[in-house]
Every structure is written in structure tokens, then in C-alpha cells.
Amino acid sequence: LMVAGNDLGVMPYGTECLHILRAEKGFIMIGDETDGTIIPQDLGLNWAISKKKDDYLGKRAQERSHMVDPNRWKLVGLETTDGSTLPDGAYAVGEGVNENNQRTMIGRVTSTYHSPTLGKGIAMGLVLNGPDRMGEVLDFPGTDGKTYQAKIVDPVFYDKEGAKQNV
């Protein structure tokens, strides 16, 4: 295959490349952007829930009060203000402290990469009311003592219209 595709610029790639490519397109990865607390609506996947069926697997769980709370952490894209890469798993902090006198957590990084295509760090994360906060800049204190700043953006960083897949 490599020889046959040489004229087309075919080259080997690894799994890290696949992770970066899927993040550039805003594709979620189960286990990164999801855990036992995330529902399709948090990821912008409302279309995946049948509107035609009276009942479906998971319906009762999705109707629980904490699942229908409008103030949930939802999927967003994150771009650092200086082009650096956010630390994986970093938490976004808000104003004030919680009842345990800890800084208020308003989001977290779920996937973070340097995108060679875009020439900057990109990340996906879950942020409190995230899609309603587009353009807002959040603080992410790192374990290295540095505070990273990232702007909330659309989780699709590359080819938003999908034109490249139709070449």
C-alpha cells in the first residue's frame, strides 16, 4: 500500500494522529468526553434520542431531576489564548469557593492536543452551561503553578461544513 500510494503522498500514521483528527472534527470519544454522569444532551446529541418511541433504554434515568437540570456541564471546544496546549484533565475555576472552601469548579478538559493542522493547542471539555458561554475566557490552574486561559469555542475546529469529506 505504501508503494502504491507513494505518488499520492501516503504515509504511515499512529493512534495519536487519529486522536488529534477526531478532536479537530469535534468527534467525541467514549471514556474521554463521557463518563457515568454524561447524557447525550450534554454532548449536543439530542438527535440520537428517539422522539418516536414511548419508552427506550435509559429514558427513566434521563428524566431524573439532576439529569434534566438545565445547569449541566456540556461539551464545548477550548482554545488557549496563547496557543499553548491545556493540561489534560485540568479544571476550569469560577468565582468564589464552594461549601468546602475549595475553588468553584465550572468545567474540565476532557481531551487536549496540539493540532499541527491548526498550529495551536485545541481541547474539548465539559463546562457549566458551556454552549451558552461561547467566547468567554476561563481560567485553568495547572499543576505546574501556571494558570492557563482558554476561550470557549465550537467543539468542531476543522472543516465545520464537512466539505473535505466530499472531495
mmCIF file with all atom_site columns, C-alpha atoms in Angstrom:
data_model
loop_
_atom_site.group_PDB
_atom_site.id
_atom_site.type_symbol
_atom_site.label_atom_id
_atom_site.label_alt_id
_atom_site.label_comp_id
_atom_site.label_asym_id
_atom_site.label_entity_id
_atom_site.label_seq_id
_atom_site.pdbx_PDB_ins_code
_atom_site.Cartn_x
_atom_site.Cartn_y
_atom_site.Cartn_z
_atom_site.occupancy
_atom_site.B_iso_or_equiv
_atom_site.pdbx_formal_charge
_atom_site.auth_seq_id
_atom_site.auth_comp_id
_atom_site.auth_asym_id
_atom_site.auth_atom_id
_atom_site.pdbx_PDB_model_num
ATOM 1   C CA . LEU A 1 1   ? 0.000   0.000  0.000  1.00 0.00 ? 1   LEU A CA 1
ATOM 2   C CA . MET A 1 2   ? 2.787   2.410  0.843  1.00 0.00 ? 2   MET A CA 1
ATOM 3   C CA . VAL A 1 3   ? 4.461   1.884  -2.519 1.00 0.00 ? 3   VAL A CA 1
ATOM 4   C CA . ALA A 1 4   ? 1.163   2.075  -4.418 1.00 0.00 ? 4   ALA A CA 1
ATOM 5   C CA . GLY A 1 5   ? 0.229   5.309  -2.639 1.00 0.00 ? 5   GLY A CA 1
ATOM 6   C CA . ASN A 1 6   ? 3.640   6.954  -2.850 1.00 0.00 ? 6   ASN A CA 1
ATOM 7   C CA . ASP A 1 7   ? 2.573   9.313  -5.665 1.00 0.00 ? 7   ASP A CA 1
ATOM 8   C CA . LEU A 1 8   ? -0.430  10.365 -3.571 1.00 0.00 ? 8   LEU A CA 1
ATOM 9   C CA . GLY A 1 9   ? 1.664   11.271 -0.527 1.00 0.00 ? 9   GLY A CA 1
ATOM 10  C CA . VAL A 1 10  ? 0.506   8.277  1.530  1.00 0.00 ? 10  VAL A CA 1
ATOM 11  C CA . MET A 1 11  ? 2.396   7.985  4.799  1.00 0.00 ? 11  MET A CA 1
ATOM 12  C CA . PRO A 1 12  ? 2.137   5.906  7.968  1.00 0.00 ? 12  PRO A CA 1
ATOM 13  C CA . TYR A 1 13  ? 0.340   7.319  10.981 1.00 0.00 ? 13  TYR A CA 1
ATOM 14  C CA . GLY A 1 14  ? -0.217  6.286  14.567 1.00 0.00 ? 14  GLY A CA 1
ATOM 15  C CA . THR A 1 15  ? -3.091  6.322  17.007 1.00 0.00 ? 15  THR A CA 1
ATOM 16  C CA . GLU A 1 16  ? -2.164  9.761  18.388 1.00 0.00 ? 16  GLU A CA 1
ATOM 17  C CA . CYS A 1 17  ? -2.816  11.142 14.909 1.00 0.00 ? 17  CYS A CA 1
ATOM 18  C CA . LEU A 1 18  ? -6.277  9.571  14.968 1.00 0.00 ? 18  LEU A CA 1
ATOM 19  C CA . HIS A 1 19  ? -6.980  11.209 18.340 1.00 0.00 ? 19  HIS A CA 1
ATOM 20  C CA . ILE A 1 20  ? -5.966  14.627 17.010 1.00 0.00 ? 20  ILE A CA 1
ATOM 21  C CA . LEU A 1 21  ? -8.016  14.211 13.825 1.00 0.00 ? 21  LEU A CA 1
ATOM 22  C CA . ARG A 1 22  ? -11.160 13.223 15.705 1.00 0.00 ? 22  ARG A CA 1
ATOM 23  C CA . ALA A 1 23  ? -10.742 16.140 18.134 1.00 0.00 ? 23  ALA A CA 1
ATOM 24  C CA . GLU A 1 24  ? -10.274 18.602 15.251 1.00 0.00 ? 24  GLU A CA 1
ATOM 25  C CA . LYS A 1 25  ? -13.645 17.447 13.904 1.00 0.00 ? 25  LYS A CA 1
ATOM 26  C CA . GLY A 1 26  ? -15.296 17.566 17.337 1.00 0.00 ? 26  GLY A CA 1
ATOM 27  C CA . PHE A 1 27  ? -15.929 13.816 17.446 1.00 0.00 ? 27  PHE A CA 1
ATOM 28  C CA . ILE A 1 28  ? -16.341 12.535 20.992 1.00 0.00 ? 28  ILE A CA 1
ATOM 29  C CA . MET A 1 29  ? -14.515 9.548  22.410 1.00 0.00 ? 29  MET A CA 1
ATOM 30  C CA . ILE A 1 30  ? -16.386 7.357  24.849 1.00 0.00 ? 30  ILE A CA 1
ATOM 31  C CA . GLY A 1 31  ? -14.448 7.403  28.117 1.00 0.00 ? 31  GLY A CA 1
ATOM 32  C CA . ASP A 1 32  ? -12.880 10.797 27.431 1.00 0.00 ? 32  ASP A CA 1
ATOM 33  C CA . GLU A 1 33  ? -15.835 13.092 26.799 1.00 0.00 ? 33  GLU A CA 1
ATOM 34  C CA . THR A 1 34  ? -18.176 10.730 28.636 1.00 0.00 ? 34  THR A CA 1
ATOM 35  C CA . ASP A 1 35  ? -18.475 9.067  31.999 1.00 0.00 ? 35  ASP A CA 1
ATOM 36  C CA . GLY A 1 36  ? -21.403 7.736  34.017 1.00 0.00 ? 36  GLY A CA 1
ATOM 37  C CA . THR A 1 37  ? -22.788 11.248 34.547 1.00 0.00 ? 37  THR A CA 1
ATOM 38  C CA . ILE A 1 38  ? -22.925 12.413 30.920 1.00 0.00 ? 38  ILE A CA 1
ATOM 39  C CA . ILE A 1 39  ? -26.084 12.100 28.833 1.00 0.00 ? 39  ILE A CA 1
ATOM 40  C CA . PRO A 1 40  ? -26.482 12.640 25.064 1.00 0.00 ? 40  PRO A CA 1
ATOM 41  C CA . GLN A 1 41  ? -27.950 16.121 25.598 1.00 0.00 ? 41  GLN A CA 1
ATOM 42  C CA . ASP A 1 42  ? -24.716 17.211 27.336 1.00 0.00 ? 42  ASP A CA 1
ATOM 43  C CA . LEU A 1 43  ? -22.817 16.382 24.155 1.00 0.00 ? 43  LEU A CA 1
ATOM 44  C CA . GLY A 1 44  ? -25.228 18.047 21.732 1.00 0.00 ? 44  GLY A CA 1
ATOM 45  C CA . LEU A 1 45  ? -26.532 14.637 20.661 1.00 0.00 ? 45  LEU A CA 1
ATOM 46  C CA . ASN A 1 46  ? -30.236 15.293 21.236 1.00 0.00 ? 46  ASN A CA 1
ATOM 47  C CA . TRP A 1 47  ? -30.873 13.929 17.722 1.00 0.00 ? 47  TRP A CA 1
ATOM 48  C CA . ALA A 1 48  ? -29.748 10.479 18.886 1.00 0.00 ? 48  ALA A CA 1
ATOM 49  C CA . ILE A 1 49  ? -32.712 10.104 21.245 1.00 0.00 ? 49  ILE A CA 1
ATOM 50  C CA . SER A 1 50  ? -35.815 8.710  19.573 1.00 0.00 ? 50  SER A CA 1
ATOM 51  C CA . LYS A 1 51  ? -38.809 11.029 19.562 1.00 0.00 ? 51  LYS A CA 1
ATOM 52  C CA . LYS A 1 52  ? -40.999 8.275  18.097 1.00 0.00 ? 52  LYS A CA 1
ATOM 53  C CA . LYS A 1 53  ? -40.823 5.772  20.948 1.00 0.00 ? 53  LYS A CA 1
ATOM 54  C CA . ASP A 1 54  ? -42.805 5.976  24.172 1.00 0.00 ? 54  ASP A CA 1
ATOM 55  C CA . ASP A 1 55  ? -40.048 4.151  26.007 1.00 0.00 ? 55  ASP A CA 1
ATOM 56  C CA . TYR A 1 56  ? -36.391 3.340  25.414 1.00 0.00 ? 56  TYR A CA 1
ATOM 57  C CA . LEU A 1 57  ? -33.383 2.116  27.321 1.00 0.00 ? 57  LEU A CA 1
ATOM 58  C CA . GLY A 1 58  ? -32.198 4.914  29.612 1.00 0.00 ? 58  GLY A CA 1
ATOM 59  C CA . LYS A 1 59  ? -35.370 7.028  29.410 1.00 0.00 ? 59  LYS A CA 1
ATOM 60  C CA . ARG A 1 60  ? -36.136 6.812  33.126 1.00 0.00 ? 60  ARG A CA 1
ATOM 61  C CA . ALA A 1 61  ? -32.592 7.830  34.046 1.00 0.00 ? 61  ALA A CA 1
ATOM 62  C CA . GLN A 1 62  ? -32.699 10.814 31.685 1.00 0.00 ? 62  GLN A CA 1
ATOM 63  C CA . GLU A 1 63  ? -35.902 12.056 33.302 1.00 0.00 ? 63  GLU A CA 1
ATOM 64  C CA . ARG A 1 64  ? -34.402 12.225 36.810 1.00 0.00 ? 64  ARG A CA 1
ATOM 65  C CA . SER A 1 65  ? -34.243 15.729 38.281 1.00 0.00 ? 65  SER A CA 1
ATOM 66  C CA . HIS A 1 66  ? -30.454 16.080 38.172 1.00 0.00 ? 66  HIS A CA 1
ATOM 67  C CA . MET A 1 67  ? -30.397 14.896 34.549 1.00 0.00 ? 67  MET A CA 1
ATOM 68  C CA . VAL A 1 68  ? -32.965 17.445 33.337 1.00 0.00 ? 68  VAL A CA 1
ATOM 69  C CA . ASP A 1 69  ? -31.393 20.294 35.311 1.00 0.00 ? 69  ASP A CA 1
ATOM 70  C CA . PRO A 1 70  ? -30.613 23.000 32.721 1.00 0.00 ? 70  PRO A CA 1
ATOM 71  C CA . ASN A 1 71  ? -27.421 23.885 34.610 1.00 0.00 ? 71  ASN A CA 1
ATOM 72  C CA . ARG A 1 72  ? -25.280 20.958 33.495 1.00 0.00 ? 72  ARG A CA 1
ATOM 73  C CA . TRP A 1 73  ? -21.724 20.659 32.238 1.00 0.00 ? 73  TRP A CA 1
ATOM 74  C CA . LYS A 1 74  ? -21.923 20.494 28.444 1.00 0.00 ? 74  LYS A CA 1
ATOM 75  C CA . LEU A 1 75  ? -19.456 19.848 25.640 1.00 0.00 ? 75  LEU A CA 1
ATOM 76  C CA . VAL A 1 76  ? -17.502 22.767 24.186 1.00 0.00 ? 76  VAL A CA 1
ATOM 77  C CA . GLY A 1 77  ? -14.293 23.412 22.334 1.00 0.00 ? 77  GLY A CA 1
ATOM 78  C CA . LEU A 1 78  ? -11.476 25.249 24.108 1.00 0.00 ? 78  LEU A CA 1
ATOM 79  C CA . GLU A 1 79  ? -8.663  27.296 22.573 1.00 0.00 ? 79  GLU A CA 1
ATOM 80  C CA . THR A 1 80  ? -5.902  28.704 24.747 1.00 0.00 ? 80  THR A CA 1
ATOM 81  C CA . THR A 1 81  ? -5.379  32.435 24.411 1.00 0.00 ? 81  THR A CA 1
ATOM 82  C CA . ASP A 1 82  ? -1.634  31.942 23.818 1.00 0.00 ? 82  ASP A CA 1
ATOM 83  C CA . GLY A 1 83  ? -1.780  28.892 21.502 1.00 0.00 ? 83  GLY A CA 1
ATOM 84  C CA . SER A 1 84  ? -0.383  26.502 24.127 1.00 0.00 ? 84  SER A CA 1
ATOM 85  C CA . THR A 1 85  ? -1.918  23.127 24.966 1.00 0.00 ? 85  THR A CA 1
ATOM 86  C CA . LEU A 1 86  ? -4.141  22.830 28.042 1.00 0.00 ? 86  LEU A CA 1
ATOM 87  C CA . PRO A 1 87  ? -3.148  20.207 30.618 1.00 0.00 ? 87  PRO A CA 1
ATOM 88  C CA . ASP A 1 88  ? -5.233  17.043 30.285 1.00 0.00 ? 88  ASP A CA 1
ATOM 89  C CA . GLY A 1 89  ? -7.905  16.862 32.981 1.00 0.00 ? 89  GLY A CA 1
ATOM 90  C CA . ALA A 1 90  ? -7.424  20.475 34.102 1.00 0.00 ? 90  ALA A CA 1
ATOM 91  C CA . TYR A 1 91  ? -10.392 22.063 35.850 1.00 0.00 ? 91  TYR A CA 1
ATOM 92  C CA . ALA A 1 92  ? -11.838 25.461 34.998 1.00 0.00 ? 92  ALA A CA 1
ATOM 93  C CA . VAL A 1 93  ? -12.381 27.594 38.070 1.00 0.00 ? 93  VAL A CA 1
ATOM 94  C CA . GLY A 1 94  ? -15.066 30.191 38.608 1.00 0.00 ? 94  GLY A CA 1
ATOM 95  C CA . GLU A 1 95  ? -15.586 32.956 41.110 1.00 0.00 ? 95  GLU A CA 1
ATOM 96  C CA . GLY A 1 96  ? -15.641 32.195 44.818 1.00 0.00 ? 96  GLY A CA 1
ATOM 97  C CA . VAL A 1 97  ? -15.452 28.947 46.725 1.00 0.00 ? 97  VAL A CA 1
ATOM 98  C CA . ASN A 1 98  ? -17.808 26.047 47.345 1.00 0.00 ? 98  ASN A CA 1
ATOM 99  C CA . GLU A 1 99  ? -19.205 24.827 50.676 1.00 0.00 ? 99  GLU A CA 1
ATOM 100 C CA . ASN A 1 100 ? -15.892 23.018 51.356 1.00 0.00 ? 100 ASN A CA 1
ATOM 101 C CA . ASN A 1 101 ? -13.951 26.274 50.878 1.00 0.00 ? 101 ASN A CA 1
ATOM 102 C CA . GLN A 1 102 ? -12.449 24.983 47.624 1.00 0.00 ? 102 GLN A CA 1
ATOM 103 C CA . ARG A 1 103 ? -12.398 26.989 44.416 1.00 0.00 ? 103 ARG A CA 1
ATOM 104 C CA . THR A 1 104 ? -15.616 26.658 42.440 1.00 0.00 ? 104 THR A CA 1
ATOM 105 C CA . MET A 1 105 ? -15.161 24.195 39.574 1.00 0.00 ? 105 MET A CA 1
ATOM 106 C CA . ILE A 1 106 ? -17.141 25.106 36.459 1.00 0.00 ? 106 ILE A CA 1
ATOM 107 C CA . GLY A 1 107 ? -15.676 22.708 33.922 1.00 0.00 ? 107 GLY A CA 1
ATOM 108 C CA . ARG A 1 108 ? -12.900 20.329 32.962 1.00 0.00 ? 108 ARG A CA 1
ATOM 109 C CA . VAL A 1 109 ? -10.735 19.421 30.000 1.00 0.00 ? 109 VAL A CA 1
ATOM 110 C CA . THR A 1 110 ? -11.662 16.016 28.559 1.00 0.00 ? 110 THR A CA 1
ATOM 111 C CA . SER A 1 111 ? -9.273  15.862 25.570 1.00 0.00 ? 111 SER A CA 1
ATOM 112 C CA . THR A 1 112 ? -6.372  18.136 24.698 1.00 0.00 ? 112 THR A CA 1
ATOM 113 C CA . TYR A 1 113 ? -3.898  18.126 21.814 1.00 0.00 ? 113 TYR A CA 1
ATOM 114 C CA . HIS A 1 114 ? -1.584  20.273 19.760 1.00 0.00 ? 114 HIS A CA 1
ATOM 115 C CA . SER A 1 115 ? -3.078  20.461 16.260 1.00 0.00 ? 115 SER A CA 1
ATOM 116 C CA . PRO A 1 116 ? -0.356  20.621 13.586 1.00 0.00 ? 116 PRO A CA 1
ATOM 117 C CA . THR A 1 117 ? -3.044  21.491 11.025 1.00 0.00 ? 117 THR A CA 1
ATOM 118 C CA . LEU A 1 118 ? -4.264  24.499 13.007 1.00 0.00 ? 118 LEU A CA 1
ATOM 119 C CA . GLY A 1 119 ? -0.879  25.348 14.529 1.00 0.00 ? 119 GLY A CA 1
ATOM 120 C CA . LYS A 1 120 ? -2.199  25.638 18.070 1.00 0.00 ? 120 LYS A CA 1
ATOM 121 C CA . GLY A 1 121 ? -3.495  23.749 21.056 1.00 0.00 ? 121 GLY A CA 1
ATOM 122 C CA . ILE A 1 122 ? -7.114  22.608 20.933 1.00 0.00 ? 122 ILE A CA 1
ATOM 123 C CA . ALA A 1 123 ? -9.211  20.927 23.580 1.00 0.00 ? 123 ALA A CA 1
ATOM 124 C CA . MET A 1 124 ? -12.653 19.587 24.240 1.00 0.00 ? 124 MET A CA 1
ATOM 125 C CA . GLY A 1 125 ? -14.205 19.980 27.628 1.00 0.00 ? 125 GLY A CA 1
ATOM 126 C CA . LEU A 1 126 ? -17.339 19.941 29.696 1.00 0.00 ? 126 LEU A CA 1
ATOM 127 C CA . VAL A 1 127 ? -18.292 23.370 31.042 1.00 0.00 ? 127 VAL A CA 1
ATOM 128 C CA . LEU A 1 128 ? -21.252 24.516 33.123 1.00 0.00 ? 128 LEU A CA 1
ATOM 129 C CA . ASN A 1 129 ? -23.810 25.788 30.581 1.00 0.00 ? 129 ASN A CA 1
ATOM 130 C CA . GLY A 1 130 ? -20.975 25.641 28.052 1.00 0.00 ? 130 GLY A CA 1
ATOM 131 C CA . PRO A 1 131 ? -22.768 26.306 24.737 1.00 0.00 ? 131 PRO A CA 1
ATOM 132 C CA . ASP A 1 132 ? -24.400 29.401 26.265 1.00 0.00 ? 132 ASP A CA 1
ATOM 133 C CA . ARG A 1 133 ? -20.969 30.825 27.121 1.00 0.00 ? 133 ARG A CA 1
ATOM 134 C CA . MET A 1 134 ? -19.316 30.936 23.672 1.00 0.00 ? 134 MET A CA 1
ATOM 135 C CA . GLY A 1 135 ? -16.434 33.398 23.578 1.00 0.00 ? 135 GLY A CA 1
ATOM 136 C CA . GLU A 1 136 ? -15.973 33.503 27.351 1.00 0.00 ? 136 GLU A CA 1
ATOM 137 C CA . VAL A 1 137 ? -12.401 33.047 28.616 1.00 0.00 ? 137 VAL A CA 1
ATOM 138 C CA . LEU A 1 138 ? -11.909 30.604 31.510 1.00 0.00 ? 138 LEU A CA 1
ATOM 139 C CA . ASP A 1 139 ? -9.001  30.045 33.896 1.00 0.00 ? 139 ASP A CA 1
ATOM 140 C CA . PHE A 1 140 ? -7.451  26.563 34.217 1.00 0.00 ? 140 PHE A CA 1
ATOM 141 C CA . PRO A 1 141 ? -4.890  26.383 37.057 1.00 0.00 ? 141 PRO A CA 1
ATOM 142 C CA . GLY A 1 142 ? -2.198  23.849 36.161 1.00 0.00 ? 142 GLY A CA 1
ATOM 143 C CA . THR A 1 143 ? -0.228  21.610 38.484 1.00 0.00 ? 143 THR A CA 1
ATOM 144 C CA . ASP A 1 144 ? 2.876   23.452 37.236 1.00 0.00 ? 144 ASP A CA 1
ATOM 145 C CA . GLY A 1 145 ? 1.781   26.637 39.031 1.00 0.00 ? 145 GLY A CA 1
ATOM 146 C CA . LYS A 1 146 ? 0.738   28.323 35.789 1.00 0.00 ? 146 LYS A CA 1
ATOM 147 C CA . THR A 1 147 ? -2.831  29.402 35.082 1.00 0.00 ? 147 THR A CA 1
ATOM 148 C CA . TYR A 1 148 ? -3.885  28.672 31.514 1.00 0.00 ? 148 TYR A CA 1
ATOM 149 C CA . GLN A 1 149 ? -6.597  30.723 29.865 1.00 0.00 ? 149 GLN A CA 1
ATOM 150 C CA . ALA A 1 150 ? -8.865  29.290 27.214 1.00 0.00 ? 150 ALA A CA 1
ATOM 151 C CA . LYS A 1 151 ? -11.756 30.673 25.219 1.00 0.00 ? 151 LYS A CA 1
ATOM 152 C CA . ILE A 1 152 ? -14.946 28.644 24.828 1.00 0.00 ? 152 ILE A CA 1
ATOM 153 C CA . VAL A 1 153 ? -15.498 27.874 21.139 1.00 0.00 ? 153 VAL A CA 1
ATOM 154 C CA . ASP A 1 154 ? -17.419 25.449 18.950 1.00 0.00 ? 154 ASP A CA 1
ATOM 155 C CA . PRO A 1 155 ? -16.127 21.882 19.513 1.00 0.00 ? 155 PRO A CA 1
ATOM 156 C CA . VAL A 1 156 ? -15.629 21.471 15.744 1.00 0.00 ? 156 VAL A CA 1
ATOM 157 C CA . PHE A 1 157 ? -12.275 23.100 14.993 1.00 0.00 ? 157 PHE A CA 1
ATOM 158 C CA . TYR A 1 158 ? -11.710 21.973 11.413 1.00 0.00 ? 158 TYR A CA 1
ATOM 159 C CA . ASP A 1 159 ? -13.950 21.744 8.338  1.00 0.00 ? 159 ASP A CA 1
ATOM 160 C CA . LYS A 1 160 ? -17.156 22.722 10.160 1.00 0.00 ? 160 LYS A CA 1
ATOM 161 C CA . GLU A 1 161 ? -19.235 22.370 6.982  1.00 0.00 ? 161 GLU A CA 1
ATOM 162 C CA . GLY A 1 162 ? -17.916 18.867 6.218  1.00 0.00 ? 162 GLY A CA 1
ATOM 163 C CA . ALA A 1 163 ? -16.722 19.845 2.731  1.00 0.00 ? 163 ALA A CA 1
ATOM 164 C CA . LYS A 1 164 ? -13.451 17.881 2.982  1.00 0.00 ? 164 LYS A CA 1
ATOM 165 C CA . GLN A 1 165 ? -15.264 14.539 3.265  1.00 0.00 ? 165 GLN A CA 1
ATOM 166 C CA . ASN A 1 166 ? -16.959 15.164 -0.082 1.00 0.00 ? 166 ASN A CA 1
ATOM 167 C CA . VAL A 1 167 ? -13.761 15.621 -2.117 1.00 0.00 ? 167 VAL A CA 1
#
